[in-house]
Amino acid sequence: LLMELCEGGDLLSRLQARGGRLGAAEGARAISMIARGLRALHEGGILHLDLKPENCLYETAAADATLKITDFGLAKHRDDDPAEERAPPRIVGTLGYMAPEIVLQRPATPAADVFSLGTVAFLLLSG
């Protein structure tokens, strides 16, 4: 397993360093980068299933650093074994960012990651 070195820290740390809320421009930029990353994952058939600020890392400490989605420990491919869909569902992810369908143990779809992105966006912009 190989991972890119991201020396800028995670999004939660940057949020805390800014007093718990990002400005509108910085928040919109972060949300946009995460959304583009999710789009690429979903186009590849991958569901992240644990999107949260701690799992988004900045490449550098620069204000204009690129944000990367990390921690694919709970990720799954939409085309995974159909037998898994017949197995009892399991709750995966971090509760505060988890989509209702995951809490209700329904099958995961890209919408679950989009819901998580919405919770991250709310946190970034409102504190």
JSON list of C-alpha atoms in Angstrom, two decimals:
[
{"chain": "A", "resi": 1, "resn": "LEU", "atom": "CA", "xyz": [0.00, 0.00, 0.00]},
{"chain": "A", "resi": 2, "resn": "LEU", "atom": "CA", "xyz": [1.37, 3.35, -1.02]},
{"chain": "A", "resi": 3, "resn": "MET", "atom": "CA", "xyz": [0.01, 6.79, -0.19]},
{"chain": "A", "resi": 4, "resn": "GLU", "atom": "CA", "xyz": [1.02, 10.24, -1.32]},
{"chain": "A", "resi": 5, "resn": "LEU", "atom": "CA", "xyz": [2.70, 12.36, 1.35]},
{"chain": "A", "resi": 6, "resn": "CYS", "atom": "CA", "xyz": [0.36, 15.20, 2.28]},
{"chain": "A", "resi": 7, "resn": "GLU", "atom": "CA", "xyz": [2.15, 17.62, 4.57]},
{"chain": "A", "resi": 8, "resn": "GLY", "atom": "CA", "xyz": [-0.59, 20.22, 4.94]},
{"chain": "A", "resi": 9, "resn": "GLY", "atom": "CA", "xyz": [-2.63, 18.43, 7.59]},
{"chain": "A", "resi": 10, "resn": "ASP", "atom": "CA", "xyz": [-6.25, 17.43, 7.50]},
{"chain": "A", "resi": 11, "resn": "LEU", "atom": "CA", "xyz": [-9.26, 19.61, 6.84]},
{"chain": "A", "resi": 12, "resn": "LEU", "atom": "CA", "xyz": [-10.48, 19.39, 10.44]},
{"chain": "A", "resi": 13, "resn": "SER", "atom": "CA", "xyz": [-7.17, 20.76, 11.75]},
{"chain": "A", "resi": 14, "resn": "ARG", "atom": "CA", "xyz": [-7.30, 23.64, 9.27]},
{"chain": "A", "resi": 15, "resn": "LEU", "atom": "CA", "xyz": [-10.90, 24.32, 10.27]},
{"chain": "A", "resi": 16, "resn": "GLN", "atom": "CA", "xyz": [-9.95, 24.41, 13.96]},
{"chain": "A", "resi": 17, "resn": "ALA", "atom": "CA", "xyz": [-6.99, 26.71, 13.22]},
{"chain": "A", "resi": 18, "resn": "ARG", "atom": "CA", "xyz": [-9.45, 29.14, 11.57]},
{"chain": "A", "resi": 19, "resn": "GLY", "atom": "CA", "xyz": [-11.66, 29.31, 14.65]},
{"chain": "A", "resi": 20, "resn": "GLY", "atom": "CA", "xyz": [-14.07, 26.54, 13.64]},
{"chain": "A", "resi": 21, "resn": "ARG", "atom": "CA", "xyz": [-15.28, 27.99, 10.35]},
{"chain": "A", "resi": 22, "resn": "LEU", "atom": "CA", "xyz": [-13.73, 28.64, 6.95]},
{"chain": "A", "resi": 23, "resn": "GLY", "atom": "CA", "xyz": [-14.47, 31.82, 5.06]},
{"chain": "A", "resi": 24, "resn": "ALA", "atom": "CA", "xyz": [-16.91, 31.57, 2.17]},
{"chain": "A", "resi": 25, "resn": "ALA", "atom": "CA", "xyz": [-14.24, 31.49, -0.55]},
{"chain": "A", "resi": 26, "resn": "GLU", "atom": "CA", "xyz": [-11.99, 28.99, 1.23]},
{"chain": "A", "resi": 27, "resn": "GLY", "atom": "CA", "xyz": [-14.96, 26.83, 2.19]},
{"chain": "A", "resi": 28, "resn": "ALA", "atom": "CA", "xyz": [-16.34, 26.82, -1.35]},
{"chain": "A", "resi": 29, "resn": "ARG", "atom": "CA", "xyz": [-12.91, 25.90, -2.71]},
{"chain": "A", "resi": 30, "resn": "ALA", "atom": "CA", "xyz": [-12.58, 22.97, -0.27]},
{"chain": "A", "resi": 31, "resn": "ILE", "atom": "CA", "xyz": [-16.11, 21.75, -1.00]},
{"chain": "A", "resi": 32, "resn": "SER", "atom": "CA", "xyz": [-15.47, 21.95, -4.73]},
{"chain": "A", "resi": 33, "resn": "MET", "atom": "CA", "xyz": [-12.26, 19.91, -4.48]},
{"chain": "A", "resi": 34, "resn": "ILE", "atom": "CA", "xyz": [-13.97, 17.24, -2.39]},
{"chain": "A", "resi": 35, "resn": "ALA", "atom": "CA", "xyz": [-16.93, 17.13, -4.79]},
{"chain": "A", "resi": 36, "resn": "ARG", "atom": "CA", "xyz": [-14.60, 16.66, -7.77]},
{"chain": "A", "resi": 37, "resn": "GLY", "atom": "CA", "xyz": [-12.83, 13.86, -5.92]},
{"chain": "A", "resi": 38, "resn": "LEU", "atom": "CA", "xyz": [-16.12, 12.14, -5.12]},
{"chain": "A", "resi": 39, "resn": "ARG", "atom": "CA", "xyz": [-17.20, 12.47, -8.73]},
{"chain": "A", "resi": 40, "resn": "ALA", "atom": "CA", "xyz": [-14.03, 10.70, -9.88]},
{"chain": "A", "resi": 41, "resn": "LEU", "atom": "CA", "xyz": [-14.57, 7.94, -7.31]},
{"chain": "A", "resi": 42, "resn": "HIS", "atom": "CA", "xyz": [-18.20, 7.45, -8.28]},
{"chain": "A", "resi": 43, "resn": "GLU", "atom": "CA", "xyz": [-17.39, 7.43, -11.99]},
{"chain": "A", "resi": 44, "resn": "GLY", "atom": "CA", "xyz": [-14.96, 4.61, -11.16]},
{"chain": "A", "resi": 45, "resn": "GLY", "atom": "CA", "xyz": [-17.69, 2.74, -9.28]},
{"chain": "A", "resi": 46, "resn": "ILE", "atom": "CA", "xyz": [-16.19, 3.38, -5.84]},
{"chain": "A", "resi": 47, "resn": "LEU", "atom": "CA", "xyz": [-18.14, 4.44, -2.75]},
{"chain": "A", "resi": 48, "resn": "HIS", "atom": "CA", "xyz": [-16.00, 6.05, -0.01]},
{"chain": "A", "resi": 49, "resn": "LEU", "atom": "CA", "xyz": [-18.51, 5.60, 2.84]},
{"chain": "A", "resi": 50, "resn": "ASP", "atom": "CA", "xyz": [-16.51, 7.54, 5.46]},
{"chain": "A", "resi": 51, "resn": "LEU", "atom": "CA", "xyz": [-16.14, 11.06, 4.11]},
{"chain": "A", "resi": 52, "resn": "LYS", "atom": "CA", "xyz": [-15.33, 13.53, 6.89]},
{"chain": "A", "resi": 53, "resn": "PRO", "atom": "CA", "xyz": [-12.88, 16.41, 7.43]},
{"chain": "A", "resi": 54, "resn": "GLU", "atom": "CA", "xyz": [-10.31, 14.13, 9.05]},
{"chain": "A", "resi": 55, "resn": "ASN", "atom": "CA", "xyz": [-10.18, 12.07, 5.84]},
{"chain": "A", "resi": 56, "resn": "CYS", "atom": "CA", "xyz": [-9.40, 15.06, 3.61]},
{"chain": "A", "resi": 57, "resn": "LEU", "atom": "CA", "xyz": [-5.72, 16.02, 3.55]},
{"chain": "A", "resi": 58, "resn": "TYR", "atom": "CA", "xyz": [-3.99, 19.08, 2.12]},
{"chain": "A", "resi": 59, "resn": "GLU", "atom": "CA", "xyz": [-0.90, 18.42, -0.02]},
{"chain": "A", "resi": 60, "resn": "THR", "atom": "CA", "xyz": [0.94, 21.35, 1.59]},
{"chain": "A", "resi": 61, "resn": "ALA", "atom": "CA", "xyz": [0.31, 24.02, 4.20]},
{"chain": "A", "resi": 62, "resn": "ALA", "atom": "CA", "xyz": [-0.17, 26.67, 1.49]},
{"chain": "A", "resi": 63, "resn": "ALA", "atom": "CA", "xyz": [-3.53, 28.44, 1.39]},
{"chain": "A", "resi": 64, "resn": "ASP", "atom": "CA", "xyz": [-4.08, 27.24, -2.18]},
{"chain": "A", "resi": 65, "resn": "ALA", "atom": "CA", "xyz": [-3.02, 23.63, -1.54]},
{"chain": "A", "resi": 66, "resn": "THR", "atom": "CA", "xyz": [-4.90, 20.79, -3.19]},
{"chain": "A", "resi": 67, "resn": "LEU", "atom": "CA", "xyz": [-7.20, 18.77, -0.93]},
{"chain": "A", "resi": 68, "resn": "LYS", "atom": "CA", "xyz": [-7.15, 14.97, -1.27]},
{"chain": "A", "resi": 69, "resn": "ILE", "atom": "CA", "xyz": [-9.71, 12.42, -0.10]},
{"chain": "A", "resi": 70, "resn": "THR", "atom": "CA", "xyz": [-8.01, 9.69, 1.94]},
{"chain": "A", "resi": 71, "resn": "ASP", "atom": "CA", "xyz": [-8.77, 6.67, 4.15]},
{"chain": "A", "resi": 72, "resn": "PHE", "atom": "CA", "xyz": [-10.42, 4.14, 1.89]},
{"chain": "A", "resi": 73, "resn": "GLY", "atom": "CA", "xyz": [-10.68, 1.53, 4.64]},
{"chain": "A", "resi": 74, "resn": "LEU", "atom": "CA", "xyz": [-14.47, 1.36, 4.35]},
{"chain": "A", "resi": 75, "resn": "ALA", "atom": "CA", "xyz": [-14.69, 2.03, 0.61]},
{"chain": "A", "resi": 76, "resn": "LYS", "atom": "CA", "xyz": [-16.37, -0.50, -1.62]},
{"chain": "A", "resi": 77, "resn": "HIS", "atom": "CA", "xyz": [-16.89, -1.01, -5.30]},
{"chain": "A", "resi": 78, "resn": "ARG", "atom": "CA", "xyz": [-20.50, -0.86, -6.44]},
{"chain": "A", "resi": 79, "resn": "ASP", "atom": "CA", "xyz": [-19.98, -4.10, -8.34]},
{"chain": "A", "resi": 80, "resn": "ASP", "atom": "CA", "xyz": [-18.81, -6.04, -5.29]},
{"chain": "A", "resi": 81, "resn": "ASP", "atom": "CA", "xyz": [-20.02, -9.59, -4.77]},
{"chain": "A", "resi": 82, "resn": "PRO", "atom": "CA", "xyz": [-23.85, -9.71, -5.01]},
{"chain": "A", "resi": 83, "resn": "ALA", "atom": "CA", "xyz": [-23.83, -12.14, -2.08]},
{"chain": "A", "resi": 84, "resn": "GLU", "atom": "CA", "xyz": [-22.70, -9.23, 0.07]},
{"chain": "A", "resi": 85, "resn": "GLU", "atom": "CA", "xyz": [-25.98, -7.46, -0.74]},
{"chain": "A", "resi": 86, "resn": "ARG", "atom": "CA", "xyz": [-27.90, -10.49, 0.60]},
{"chain": "A", "resi": 87, "resn": "ALA", "atom": "CA", "xyz": [-25.89, -10.52, 3.80]},
{"chain": "A", "resi": 88, "resn": "PRO", "atom": "CA", "xyz": [-27.21, -8.53, 6.73]},
{"chain": "A", "resi": 89, "resn": "PRO", "atom": "CA", "xyz": [-26.21, -4.90, 6.13]},
{"chain": "A", "resi": 90, "resn": "ARG", "atom": "CA", "xyz": [-23.62, -3.37, 8.39]},
{"chain": "A", "resi": 91, "resn": "ILE", "atom": "CA", "xyz": [-23.33, 0.21, 9.52]},
{"chain": "A", "resi": 92, "resn": "VAL", "atom": "CA", "xyz": [-20.12, 1.75, 8.21]},
{"chain": "A", "resi": 93, "resn": "GLY", "atom": "CA", "xyz": [-18.77, 5.26, 8.54]},
{"chain": "A", "resi": 94, "resn": "THR", "atom": "CA", "xyz": [-18.74, 7.99, 11.16]},
{"chain": "A", "resi": 95, "resn": "LEU", "atom": "CA", "xyz": [-22.15, 8.67, 12.66]},
{"chain": "A", "resi": 96, "resn": "GLY", "atom": "CA", "xyz": [-22.10, 12.47, 12.44]},
{"chain": "A", "resi": 97, "resn": "TYR", "atom": "CA", "xyz": [-21.46, 12.33, 8.69]},
{"chain": "A", "resi": 98, "resn": "MET", "atom": "CA", "xyz": [-23.46, 9.21, 7.88]},
{"chain": "A", "resi": 99, "resn": "ALA", "atom": "CA", "xyz": [-26.38, 9.21, 5.45]},
{"chain": "A", "resi": 100, "resn": "PRO", "atom": "CA", "xyz": [-29.77, 8.12, 6.84]},
{"chain": "A", "resi": 101, "resn": "GLU", "atom": "CA", "xyz": [-29.93, 5.10, 4.52]},
{"chain": "A", "resi": 102, "resn": "ILE", "atom": "CA", "xyz": [-26.68, 3.80, 6.00]},
{"chain": "A", "resi": 103, "resn": "VAL", "atom": "CA", "xyz": [-27.99, 4.25, 9.55]},
{"chain": "A", "resi": 104, "resn": "LEU", "atom": "CA", "xyz": [-31.13, 2.38, 8.46]},
{"chain": "A", "resi": 105, "resn": "GLN", "atom": "CA", "xyz": [-28.88, -0.39, 7.06]},
{"chain": "A", "resi": 106, "resn": "ARG", "atom": "CA", "xyz": [-30.03, 0.01, 3.48]},
{"chain": "A", "resi": 107, "resn": "PRO", "atom": "CA", "xyz": [-27.67, -0.61, 0.54]},
{"chain": "A", "resi": 108, "resn": "ALA", "atom": "CA", "xyz": [-25.07, 2.10, -0.01]},
{"chain": "A", "resi": 109, "resn": "THR", "atom": "CA", "xyz": [-25.21, 4.24, -3.14]},
{"chain": "A", "resi": 110, "resn": "PRO", "atom": "CA", "xyz": [-23.25, 7.31, -4.27]},
{"chain": "A", "resi": 111, "resn": "ALA", "atom": "CA", "xyz": [-25.97, 9.39, -2.60]},
{"chain": "A", "resi": 112, "resn": "ALA", "atom": "CA", "xyz": [-24.55, 8.35, 0.79]},
{"chain": "A", "resi": 113, "resn": "ASP", "atom": "CA", "xyz": [-21.24, 10.03, -0.05]},
{"chain": "A", "resi": 114, "resn": "VAL", "atom": "CA", "xyz": [-23.08, 13.11, -1.35]},
{"chain": "A", "resi": 115, "resn": "PHE", "atom": "CA", "xyz": [-24.96, 13.33, 1.95]},
{"chain": "A", "resi": 116, "resn": "SER", "atom": "CA", "xyz": [-21.64, 13.17, 3.81]},
{"chain": "A", "resi": 117, "resn": "LEU", "atom": "CA", "xyz": [-20.29, 15.94, 1.59]},
{"chain": "A", "resi": 118, "resn": "GLY", "atom": "CA", "xyz": [-23.30, 18.05, 2.58]},
{"chain": "A", "resi": 119, "resn": "THR", "atom": "CA", "xyz": [-22.56, 17.56, 6.28]},
{"chain": "A", "resi": 120, "resn": "VAL", "atom": "CA", "xyz": [-18.91, 18.50, 5.69]},
{"chain": "A", "resi": 121, "resn": "ALA", "atom": "CA", "xyz": [-19.99, 21.60, 3.74]},
{"chain": "A", "resi": 122, "resn": "PHE", "atom": "CA", "xyz": [-22.33, 22.64, 6.55]},
{"chain": "A", "resi": 123, "resn": "LEU", "atom": "CA", "xyz": [-19.55, 22.25, 9.11]},
{"chain": "A", "resi": 124, "resn": "LEU", "atom": "CA", "xyz": [-17.03, 24.20, 7.04]},
{"chain": "A", "resi": 125, "resn": "LEU", "atom": "CA", "xyz": [-19.32, 27.13, 6.42]},
{"chain": "A", "resi": 126, "resn": "SER", "atom": "CA", "xyz": [-21.27, 27.34, 9.67]},
{"chain": "A", "resi": 127, "resn": "GLY", "atom": "CA", "xyz": [-18.86, 26.04, 12.28]}
]
